[in-house]
Amino acid sequence: LASPKEMLIIAEEIANPVYIAAEMLAQAEQDSMAAAILLTTDFQLAVKVNREVELQLQNHPRRLLTEKAIAHYGLIVVVDTLDTAAELSNQFAPEHLKLEVAQPWELLESIRHAGAIFLGSSTPKAVGDYLAGPNHNLPTSGAARYTSALGVETFMKHSSLIEYSPTALYKIADALQVLAEAEGLHSHAESVRLQTEENFDD
């Protein structure tokens, strides 16, 4: 079963604090235990987002629930670099990750664990919720470190297909035999030797 919802935002100074606050509240309004986290390299942005969250909460139709989520599971952290933010994000492995940076595709190369990733300020999480069509059965509670979104393929059986040409086998024969002998598996090594000798007998 899925845990409470979570969103982590990585932002630098170019990000609009109004948009960031709105994204955090969009996450928080779903569940009083929803986590909305901002990692930013810019202290001033952190201050502005904090202020903007308070402003947007004032007339929020789900204020009590949203305020509770922000109070208990909302977090704004200032980090030294985007690399640090990416590493913290990978450790958290969020259900939703938003990259509000100048070069989101470049930062994406450092991201290893996230359920769904939203790139840039023109891609609010609501796009994924309602129209873009990504799988929305996303891993929560750090499960994105070892699994992907739940889908039909999760329940399908797959077979691995392996085929080497005689030449390709010959090129790796020595390495295979060394590994097999190191494990004490003589017949593994012998099966490779016999097949390569037959095709490449000097």
Coordinates of C-alpha atoms in Angstrom, one line a residue:
L1 CA 0.0 0.0 0.0
A2 CA 1.2 3.5 -0.8
S3 CA 2.3 5.7 2.1
P4 CA 1.4 9.4 2.4
K5 CA 2.2 11.5 -0.6
E6 CA 5.5 13.3 -1.0
M7 CA 7.1 15.9 -3.2
L8 CA 10.7 17.2 -3.2
I9 CA 11.6 20.3 -5.1
I10 CA 15.1 21.3 -6.1
A11 CA 15.4 25.0 -6.9
E12 CA 18.0 27.6 -7.6
E13 CA 17.8 31.4 -7.6
I14 CA 16.1 31.6 -11.0
A15 CA 13.0 29.9 -9.6
N16 CA 9.8 31.8 -8.9
P17 CA 8.9 31.7 -5.2
V18 CA 5.2 32.0 -6.0
Y19 CA 5.3 28.9 -8.2
I20 CA 7.4 26.9 -5.6
A21 CA 5.0 27.8 -2.8
A22 CA 2.0 26.8 -4.9
E23 CA 3.7 23.4 -5.7
M24 CA 4.4 22.8 -2.1
L25 CA 0.7 23.5 -1.2
A26 CA -0.6 21.4 -4.1
Q27 CA 1.2 18.5 -2.5
A28 CA 0.2 19.4 1.1
E29 CA -3.5 19.8 0.3
Q30 CA -3.9 16.1 -0.5
D31 CA -3.2 14.7 2.9
S32 CA -2.4 16.0 6.4
M33 CA 0.6 13.7 6.3
A34 CA 1.8 14.7 2.8
A35 CA 5.4 15.8 2.7
A36 CA 6.4 19.0 0.8
I37 CA 10.1 19.6 0.8
L38 CA 12.3 22.3 -0.9
L39 CA 16.0 22.0 -1.4
T40 CA 17.5 25.3 -2.6
T41 CA 20.9 26.8 -3.2
D42 CA 19.6 30.3 -2.6
F43 CA 18.9 31.6 0.9
Q44 CA 16.8 34.5 -0.4
L45 CA 14.6 32.1 -2.4
A46 CA 14.1 30.0 0.8
V47 CA 12.9 33.1 2.7
K48 CA 10.6 34.2 -0.1
V49 CA 9.0 30.7 -0.5
N50 CA 8.4 30.5 3.2
R51 CA 6.7 33.9 3.2
E52 CA 4.7 33.0 0.0
V53 CA 3.5 29.7 1.6
E54 CA 2.0 31.7 4.5
L55 CA 0.3 34.1 2.0
Q56 CA -1.2 31.4 -0.1
L57 CA -2.5 29.6 2.9
Q58 CA -4.5 32.5 4.2
N59 CA -7.5 32.0 1.9
H60 CA -6.9 28.3 1.1
P61 CA -10.2 26.4 1.0
R62 CA -8.5 23.4 2.6
R63 CA -6.5 25.5 5.0
L64 CA -6.6 23.3 8.2
L65 CA -5.5 20.1 6.4
T66 CA -2.9 21.9 4.3
E67 CA -1.5 23.9 7.2
K68 CA -1.2 20.7 9.2
A69 CA 0.8 19.0 6.5
I70 CA 3.1 22.0 6.1
A71 CA 3.6 22.3 9.8
H72 CA 4.5 18.6 10.3
Y73 CA 5.9 17.5 7.0
G74 CA 6.9 20.8 5.2
L75 CA 10.6 21.6 5.0
I76 CA 12.8 24.2 3.4
V77 CA 16.6 23.4 3.3
V78 CA 19.4 25.6 2.0
V79 CA 22.2 23.6 0.5
D80 CA 25.6 24.6 -0.9
T81 CA 25.3 23.1 -4.4
L82 CA 22.9 21.4 -6.8
D83 CA 25.0 18.3 -6.5
T84 CA 24.3 18.2 -2.8
A85 CA 20.6 18.7 -3.5
A86 CA 20.7 15.8 -6.0
E87 CA 22.4 13.5 -3.5
L88 CA 19.9 14.3 -0.7
S89 CA 17.1 13.8 -3.2
N90 CA 18.5 10.4 -4.1
Q91 CA 18.7 9.4 -0.4
F92 CA 15.1 10.5 0.1
A93 CA 14.0 8.9 -3.2
P94 CA 10.8 11.0 -3.4
E95 CA 7.5 9.9 -5.0
H96 CA 7.5 13.2 -7.0
L97 CA 10.6 15.3 -7.8
K98 CA 10.5 18.8 -9.4
L99 CA 13.6 20.4 -10.8
E100 CA 13.2 24.2 -10.8
V101 CA 16.6 25.0 -12.1
A102 CA 18.1 26.7 -15.2
Q103 CA 19.3 23.4 -16.7
P104 CA 16.9 20.6 -15.5
W105 CA 18.1 18.1 -18.1
E106 CA 21.6 18.5 -16.9
L107 CA 20.7 18.1 -13.3
L108 CA 18.6 15.0 -14.3
E109 CA 21.9 13.2 -15.0
S110 CA 22.5 13.2 -11.2
I111 CA 19.1 11.9 -10.3
R112 CA 18.9 8.1 -9.7
H113 CA 15.9 7.6 -7.5
A114 CA 12.4 9.3 -8.0
G115 CA 9.0 8.0 -8.8
A116 CA 8.1 10.8 -11.3
I117 CA 10.2 13.8 -12.3
F118 CA 8.8 17.2 -13.4
L119 CA 11.2 19.3 -15.4
G120 CA 11.2 23.1 -15.2
S121 CA 8.7 25.8 -14.1
S122 CA 6.2 25.1 -16.9
T123 CA 5.6 21.5 -15.6
P124 CA 3.6 21.7 -12.4
K125 CA 2.8 18.4 -10.7
A126 CA -0.9 18.9 -11.7
V127 CA 0.1 18.2 -15.3
G128 CA 1.2 14.7 -14.2
D129 CA -1.9 14.3 -12.1
Y130 CA -4.5 15.2 -14.7
L131 CA -3.2 15.3 -18.3
A132 CA 0.3 14.2 -19.1
G133 CA -0.5 10.5 -18.5
P134 CA 2.4 9.1 -16.5
N135 CA 1.8 6.1 -14.3
H136 CA 0.5 7.4 -11.0
N137 CA 1.0 4.3 -8.9
L138 CA 4.3 5.7 -7.7
P139 CA 6.7 4.3 -5.0
T140 CA 6.6 6.2 -1.7
S141 CA 8.6 6.2 1.5
G142 CA 12.0 5.8 -0.3
A143 CA 10.8 2.8 -2.3
A144 CA 12.0 4.6 -5.5
R145 CA 15.5 3.4 -4.5
Y146 CA 14.6 -0.1 -5.6
T147 CA 11.4 -0.1 -7.6
S148 CA 9.5 1.8 -10.2
A149 CA 5.8 2.8 -10.7
L150 CA 3.4 -0.1 -10.4
G151 CA 2.2 -1.1 -13.8
V152 CA 1.0 -4.0 -16.0
E153 CA 4.6 -5.0 -16.7
T154 CA 5.1 -5.6 -12.9
F155 CA 3.0 -8.7 -13.3
M156 CA 4.4 -9.9 -16.6
K157 CA 6.9 -12.7 -16.9
H158 CA 10.0 -12.0 -19.0
S159 CA 12.7 -14.2 -20.4
S160 CA 16.3 -13.0 -21.1
L161 CA 17.5 -13.8 -24.6
I162 CA 21.3 -14.2 -25.1
E163 CA 23.0 -14.9 -28.4
Y164 CA 26.7 -14.6 -29.2
S165 CA 28.3 -15.2 -32.6
P166 CA 31.3 -17.6 -32.7
T167 CA 33.5 -14.6 -33.1
A168 CA 32.0 -12.7 -30.2
L169 CA 32.3 -15.8 -28.0
Y170 CA 36.0 -16.2 -29.0
K171 CA 36.8 -12.7 -28.0
I172 CA 35.6 -13.2 -24.4
A173 CA 36.5 -16.9 -24.1
D174 CA 39.7 -16.2 -22.0
A175 CA 37.8 -14.0 -19.5
L176 CA 35.0 -16.5 -19.2
Q177 CA 37.4 -19.3 -18.5
V178 CA 39.3 -17.3 -15.9
L179 CA 36.1 -16.4 -14.0
A180 CA 34.8 -20.0 -14.2
E181 CA 38.1 -21.5 -12.9
A182 CA 38.2 -18.8 -10.1
E183 CA 34.8 -20.1 -8.9
G184 CA 36.0 -23.7 -9.2
L185 CA 33.5 -24.5 -12.0
H186 CA 35.6 -26.6 -14.3
S187 CA 32.8 -27.6 -16.7
H188 CA 31.8 -24.0 -17.2
A189 CA 35.3 -23.2 -18.4
E190 CA 35.5 -26.4 -20.4
S191 CA 32.2 -25.7 -22.2
V192 CA 33.7 -22.4 -23.4
R193 CA 37.0 -23.9 -24.3
L194 CA 35.6 -26.7 -26.3
Q195 CA 33.2 -24.5 -28.3
T196 CA 35.8 -21.9 -29.2
E197 CA 38.4 -24.5 -30.1
E198 CA 36.0 -26.2 -32.5
N199 CA 35.4 -22.9 -34.3
F200 CA 38.8 -21.3 -34.0
D201 CA 41.3 -24.2 -34.1
D202 CA 44.7 -22.8 -34.7

